[in-house]
CSV table of C-alpha atoms in Angstrom, one decimal:
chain,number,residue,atom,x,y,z
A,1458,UNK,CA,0.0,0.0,0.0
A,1459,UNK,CA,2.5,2.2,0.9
A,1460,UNK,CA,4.1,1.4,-2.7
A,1461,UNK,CA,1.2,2.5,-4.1
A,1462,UNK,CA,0.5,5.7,-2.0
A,1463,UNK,CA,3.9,6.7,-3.5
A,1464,UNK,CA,3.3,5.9,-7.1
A,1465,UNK,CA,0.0,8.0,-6.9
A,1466,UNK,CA,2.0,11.0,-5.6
A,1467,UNK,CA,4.8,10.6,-7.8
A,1468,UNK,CA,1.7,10.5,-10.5
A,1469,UNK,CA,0.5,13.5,-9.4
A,1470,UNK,CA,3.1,15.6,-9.5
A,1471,UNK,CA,3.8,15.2,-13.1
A,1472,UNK,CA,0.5,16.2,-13.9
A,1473,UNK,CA,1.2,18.9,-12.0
A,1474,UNK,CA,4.3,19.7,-13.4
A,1475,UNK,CA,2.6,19.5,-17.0
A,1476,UNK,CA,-0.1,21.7,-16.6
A,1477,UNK,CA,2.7,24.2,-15.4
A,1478,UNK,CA,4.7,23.8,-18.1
A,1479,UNK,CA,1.7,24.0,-20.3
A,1480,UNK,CA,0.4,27.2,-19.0
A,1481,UNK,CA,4.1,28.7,-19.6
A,1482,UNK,CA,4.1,27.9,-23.0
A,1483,UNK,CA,0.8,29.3,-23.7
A,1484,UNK,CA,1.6,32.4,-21.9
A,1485,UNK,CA,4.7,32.6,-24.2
A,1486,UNK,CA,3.3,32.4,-27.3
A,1487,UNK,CA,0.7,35.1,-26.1
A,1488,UNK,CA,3.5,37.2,-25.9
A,1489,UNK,CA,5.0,36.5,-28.9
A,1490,UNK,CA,1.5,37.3,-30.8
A,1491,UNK,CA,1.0,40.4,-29.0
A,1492,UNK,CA,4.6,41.7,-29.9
A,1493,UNK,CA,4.3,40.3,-33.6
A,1494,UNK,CA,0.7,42.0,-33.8
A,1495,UNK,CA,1.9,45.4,-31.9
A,1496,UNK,CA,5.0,45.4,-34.5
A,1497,UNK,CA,2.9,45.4,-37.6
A,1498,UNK,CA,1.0,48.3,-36.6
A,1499,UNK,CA,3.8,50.1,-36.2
A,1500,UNK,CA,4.9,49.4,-39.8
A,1501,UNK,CA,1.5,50.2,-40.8
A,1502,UNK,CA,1.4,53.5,-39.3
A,1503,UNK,CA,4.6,54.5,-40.3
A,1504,UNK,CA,4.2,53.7,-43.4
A,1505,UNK,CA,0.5,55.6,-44.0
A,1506,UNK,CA,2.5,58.9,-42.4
A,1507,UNK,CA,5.3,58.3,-45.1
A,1508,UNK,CA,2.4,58.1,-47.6
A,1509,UNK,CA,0.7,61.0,-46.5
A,1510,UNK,CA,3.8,63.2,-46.4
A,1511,UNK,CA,4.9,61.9,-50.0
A,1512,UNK,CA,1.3,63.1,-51.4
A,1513,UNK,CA,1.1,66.5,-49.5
A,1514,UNK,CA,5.0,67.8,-49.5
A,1515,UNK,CA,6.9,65.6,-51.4
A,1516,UNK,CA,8.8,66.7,-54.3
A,1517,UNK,CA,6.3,66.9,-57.6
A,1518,UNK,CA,8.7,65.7,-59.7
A,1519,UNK,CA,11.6,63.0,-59.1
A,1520,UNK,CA,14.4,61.7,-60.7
A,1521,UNK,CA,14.7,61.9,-64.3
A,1522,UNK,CA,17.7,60.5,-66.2
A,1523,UNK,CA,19.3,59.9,-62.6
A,1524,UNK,CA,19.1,63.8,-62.2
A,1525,UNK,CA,16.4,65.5,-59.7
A,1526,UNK,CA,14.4,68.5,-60.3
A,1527,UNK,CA,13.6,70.8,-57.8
A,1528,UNK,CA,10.6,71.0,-57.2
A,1529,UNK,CA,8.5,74.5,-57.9
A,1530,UNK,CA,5.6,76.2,-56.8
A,1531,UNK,CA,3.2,77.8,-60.0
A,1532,UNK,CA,3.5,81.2,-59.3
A,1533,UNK,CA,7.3,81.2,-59.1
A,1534,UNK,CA,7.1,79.2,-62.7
A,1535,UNK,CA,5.2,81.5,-64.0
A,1536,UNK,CA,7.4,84.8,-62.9
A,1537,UNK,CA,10.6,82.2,-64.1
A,1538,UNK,CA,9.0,82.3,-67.8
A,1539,UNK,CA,7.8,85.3,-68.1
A,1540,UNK,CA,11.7,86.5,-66.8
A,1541,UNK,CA,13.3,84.2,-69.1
A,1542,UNK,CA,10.6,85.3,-72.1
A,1543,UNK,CA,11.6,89.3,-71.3
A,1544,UNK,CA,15.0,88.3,-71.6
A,1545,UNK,CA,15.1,86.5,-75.2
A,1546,UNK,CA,13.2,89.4,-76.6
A,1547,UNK,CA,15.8,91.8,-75.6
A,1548,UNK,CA,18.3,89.5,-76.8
A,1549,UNK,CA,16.7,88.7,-79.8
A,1550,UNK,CA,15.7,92.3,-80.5
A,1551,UNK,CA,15.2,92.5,-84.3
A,1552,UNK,CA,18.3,94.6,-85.9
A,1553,UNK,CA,17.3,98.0,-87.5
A,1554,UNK,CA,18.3,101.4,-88.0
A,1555,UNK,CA,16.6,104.3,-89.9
A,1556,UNK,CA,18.8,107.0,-90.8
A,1557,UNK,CA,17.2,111.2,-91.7
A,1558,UNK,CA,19.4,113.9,-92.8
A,1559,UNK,CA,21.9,115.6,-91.1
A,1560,UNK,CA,23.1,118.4,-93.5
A,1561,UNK,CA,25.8,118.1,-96.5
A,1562,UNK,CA,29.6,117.9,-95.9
A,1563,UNK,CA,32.0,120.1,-97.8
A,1564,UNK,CA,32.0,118.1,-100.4
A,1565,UNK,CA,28.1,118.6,-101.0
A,1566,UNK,CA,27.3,114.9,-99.9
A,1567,UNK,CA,24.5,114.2,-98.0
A,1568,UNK,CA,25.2,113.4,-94.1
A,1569,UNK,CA,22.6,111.1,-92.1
A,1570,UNK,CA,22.3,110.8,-88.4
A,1571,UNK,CA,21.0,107.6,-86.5
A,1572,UNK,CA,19.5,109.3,-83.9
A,1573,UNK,CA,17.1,112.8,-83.2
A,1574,UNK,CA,13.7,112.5,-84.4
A,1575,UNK,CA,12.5,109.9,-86.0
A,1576,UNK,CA,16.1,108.0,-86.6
A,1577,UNK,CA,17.2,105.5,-84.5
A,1578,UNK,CA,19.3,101.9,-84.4
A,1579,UNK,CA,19.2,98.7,-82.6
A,1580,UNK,CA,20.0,95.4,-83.2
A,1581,UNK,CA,23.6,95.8,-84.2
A,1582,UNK,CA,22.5,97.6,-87.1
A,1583,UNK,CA,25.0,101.3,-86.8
A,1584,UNK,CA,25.9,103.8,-89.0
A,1585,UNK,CA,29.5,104.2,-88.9
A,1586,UNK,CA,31.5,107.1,-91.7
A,1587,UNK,CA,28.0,107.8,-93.2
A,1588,UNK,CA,26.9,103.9,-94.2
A,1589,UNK,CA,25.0,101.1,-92.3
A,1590,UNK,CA,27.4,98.8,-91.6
A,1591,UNK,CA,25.8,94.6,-91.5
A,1592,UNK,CA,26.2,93.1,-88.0
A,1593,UNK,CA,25.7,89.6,-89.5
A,1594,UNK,CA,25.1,87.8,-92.6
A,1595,UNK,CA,21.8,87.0,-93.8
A,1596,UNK,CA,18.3,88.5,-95.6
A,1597,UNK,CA,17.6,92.2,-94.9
A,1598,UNK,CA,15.2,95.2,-96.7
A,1599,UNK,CA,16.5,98.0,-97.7
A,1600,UNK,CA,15.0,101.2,-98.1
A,1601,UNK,CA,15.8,104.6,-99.5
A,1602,UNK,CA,13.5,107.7,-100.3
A,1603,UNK,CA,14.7,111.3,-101.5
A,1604,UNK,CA,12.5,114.1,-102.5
A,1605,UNK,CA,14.3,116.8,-104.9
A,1606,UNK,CA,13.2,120.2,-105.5
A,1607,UNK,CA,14.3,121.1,-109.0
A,1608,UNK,CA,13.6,124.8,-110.6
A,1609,UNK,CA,12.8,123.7,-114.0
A,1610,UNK,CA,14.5,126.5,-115.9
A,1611,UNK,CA,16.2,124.3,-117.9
A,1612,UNK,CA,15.8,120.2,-118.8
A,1613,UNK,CA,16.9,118.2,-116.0
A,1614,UNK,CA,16.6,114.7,-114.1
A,1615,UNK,CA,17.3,113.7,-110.8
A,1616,UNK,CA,18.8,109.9,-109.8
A,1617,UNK,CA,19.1,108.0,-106.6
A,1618,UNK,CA,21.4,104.4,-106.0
A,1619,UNK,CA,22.2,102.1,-103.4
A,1620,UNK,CA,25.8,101.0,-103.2
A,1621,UNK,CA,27.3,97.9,-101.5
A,1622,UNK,CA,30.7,98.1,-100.1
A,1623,UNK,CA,32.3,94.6,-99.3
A,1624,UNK,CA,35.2,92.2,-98.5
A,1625,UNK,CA,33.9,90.0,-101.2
A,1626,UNK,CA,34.8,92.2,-103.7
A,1627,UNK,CA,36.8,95.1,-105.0
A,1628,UNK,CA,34.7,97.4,-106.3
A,1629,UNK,CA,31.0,98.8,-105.0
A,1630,UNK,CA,27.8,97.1,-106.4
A,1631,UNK,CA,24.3,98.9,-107.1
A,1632,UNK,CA,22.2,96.7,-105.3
A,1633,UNK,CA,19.0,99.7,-106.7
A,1634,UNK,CA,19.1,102.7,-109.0
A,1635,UNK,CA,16.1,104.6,-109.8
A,1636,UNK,CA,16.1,108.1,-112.0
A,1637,UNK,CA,13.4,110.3,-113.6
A,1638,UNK,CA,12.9,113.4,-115.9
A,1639,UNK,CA,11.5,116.0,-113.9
A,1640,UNK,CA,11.0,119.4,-116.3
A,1641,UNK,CA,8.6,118.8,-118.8
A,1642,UNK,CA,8.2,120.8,-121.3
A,1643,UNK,CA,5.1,122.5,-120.4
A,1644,UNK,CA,6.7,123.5,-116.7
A,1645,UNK,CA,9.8,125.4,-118.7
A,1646,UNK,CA,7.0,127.3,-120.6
A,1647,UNK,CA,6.2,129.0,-117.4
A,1648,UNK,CA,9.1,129.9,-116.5
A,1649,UNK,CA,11.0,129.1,-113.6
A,1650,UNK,CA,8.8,126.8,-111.7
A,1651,UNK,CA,9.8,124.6,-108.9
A,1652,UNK,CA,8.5,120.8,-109.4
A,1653,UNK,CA,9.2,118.0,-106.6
A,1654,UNK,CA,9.9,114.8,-107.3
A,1655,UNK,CA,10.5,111.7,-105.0
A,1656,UNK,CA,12.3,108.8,-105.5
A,1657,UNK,CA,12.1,105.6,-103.9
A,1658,UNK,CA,14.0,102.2,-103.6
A,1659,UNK,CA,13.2,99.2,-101.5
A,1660,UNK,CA,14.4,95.8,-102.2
A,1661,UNK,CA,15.2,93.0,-100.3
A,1662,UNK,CA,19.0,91.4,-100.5
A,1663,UNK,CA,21.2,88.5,-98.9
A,1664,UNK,CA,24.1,90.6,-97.3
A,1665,UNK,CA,27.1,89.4,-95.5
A,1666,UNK,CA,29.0,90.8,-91.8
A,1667,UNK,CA,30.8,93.4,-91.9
A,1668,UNK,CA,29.2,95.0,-95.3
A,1669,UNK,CA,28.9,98.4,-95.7
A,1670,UNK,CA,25.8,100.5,-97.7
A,1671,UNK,CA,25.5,103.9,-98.6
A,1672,UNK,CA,23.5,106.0,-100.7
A,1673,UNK,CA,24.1,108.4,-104.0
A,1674,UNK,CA,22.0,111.2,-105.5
A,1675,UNK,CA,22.1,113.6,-108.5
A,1676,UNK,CA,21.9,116.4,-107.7
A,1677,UNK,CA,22.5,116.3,-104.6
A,1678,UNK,CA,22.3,119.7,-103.6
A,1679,UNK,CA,18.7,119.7,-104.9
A,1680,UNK,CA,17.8,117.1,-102.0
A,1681,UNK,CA,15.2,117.8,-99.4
A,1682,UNK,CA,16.1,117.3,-95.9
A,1683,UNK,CA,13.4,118.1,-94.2
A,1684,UNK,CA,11.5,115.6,-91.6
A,1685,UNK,CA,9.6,112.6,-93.4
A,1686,UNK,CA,11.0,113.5,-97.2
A,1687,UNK,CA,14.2,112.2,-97.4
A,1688,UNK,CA,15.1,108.8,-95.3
A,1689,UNK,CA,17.6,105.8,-95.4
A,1690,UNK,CA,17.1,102.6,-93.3
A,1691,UNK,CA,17.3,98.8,-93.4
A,1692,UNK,CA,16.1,95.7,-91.4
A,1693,UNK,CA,16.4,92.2,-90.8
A,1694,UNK,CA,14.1,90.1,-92.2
């Protein structure tokens, strides 16, 4: 009996030793759970804050041929533009001068100014010894008007040219000529009457740097320089 009193104790206390041990490892693997559980919901928040941030202040545009843009706001890409827009028109400002008359030299030629009233020049265009000299090669128009004044006593006509000046060649070209009769016969009837008379050129021509342009007249002295009558000028084109 006493054998068996013993072997019921010794039975009980590996039950008891089981149920321990089994309420340890449940207890464990509660914990493990929790921690596992606890752990993805602080990936999942972090994650939805980096979303959030990306969407509301991250940079609109990324990487691009492994270089990165910085990023912009519309108002400041708009002021940008129209900055970089103000600049290429003054860059890109279209060359041209238009010359009036000065006075005569004392050789009786015909003197132009590029500035004072209506002249002016831009562009590169300039009028340097009394001819527009080409700031680059290419297409421009050029334009020429003189008004004579001629006291037809006598039989007379009056001539305007444009001459090119250039490296290219030795000698000037007439890129225009233009010339008229301006006494008729029934004007030196009456005597000594004063008859005006404009001419006017306007062509347009392929011109290279560095060419030179000037204007002729006959007679010259017979030229009217007042405002608006007589003019010289060229332009890009």
């Amino acid at each position: 009996m006493a054998v068996s009193e013993n072997t019921a104790e010794v039975v009980g206390l590996e039950e008891r030793s089981v149920f321990v041990a089994g309420q340890k490892s449940s207890s464990g693997l509660r914990l493990q759970l929790s921690a596992a559980v606890l752990l993805v919901a602080l990936l999942g928040i972090g994650c939805t804050g980096l979303l959030v941030w990306y969407c509301t202040r991250g940079p609109d545009v990324t990487t691009q041929l492994g270089r990165t843009e910085v990023p912009t706001n519309k108002v400041t890409a708009e002021r940008t533009y129209s900055s970089s827009t103000m600049a290429s028109v003054i860059i890109r400002e279209k060359a041209a001068v238009h010359l009036e008359v000065e006075g005569f030299s004392k050789d009786d030629e015909l003197m132009w100014r590029d500035s004072g009233g209506d002249a002016f020049a831009q562009g590169g265009l300039r009028l340097v010894n009394n001819a527009i000299v080409i700031p680059e090669s290419g297409l421009y128009f050029l334009y020429s008007q003189a008004v004579f004044g001629v006291t037809c006593s006598y039989d007379a006509y009056v001539s305007q040219k444009i001459l090119r000046y250039s490296d290219s060649f030795d000698a000037p070209r007439t890129l225009m000529f233009s010339s008229k009769s301006v006494c008729q016969d029934t004007n030196r009837q009456n005597g000594e009457v004063k008859v005006f008379e404009p001419i006017y050129l306007g062509g347009v021509f392929q011109l290279k740097e560095g060419d030179r342009l000037e204007t002729t007249f006959y007679w010259t002295l017979d030229v009217q320089t007042d405002s608006g009558k007589t003019f010289f000028g060229a332009f890009a084109v």
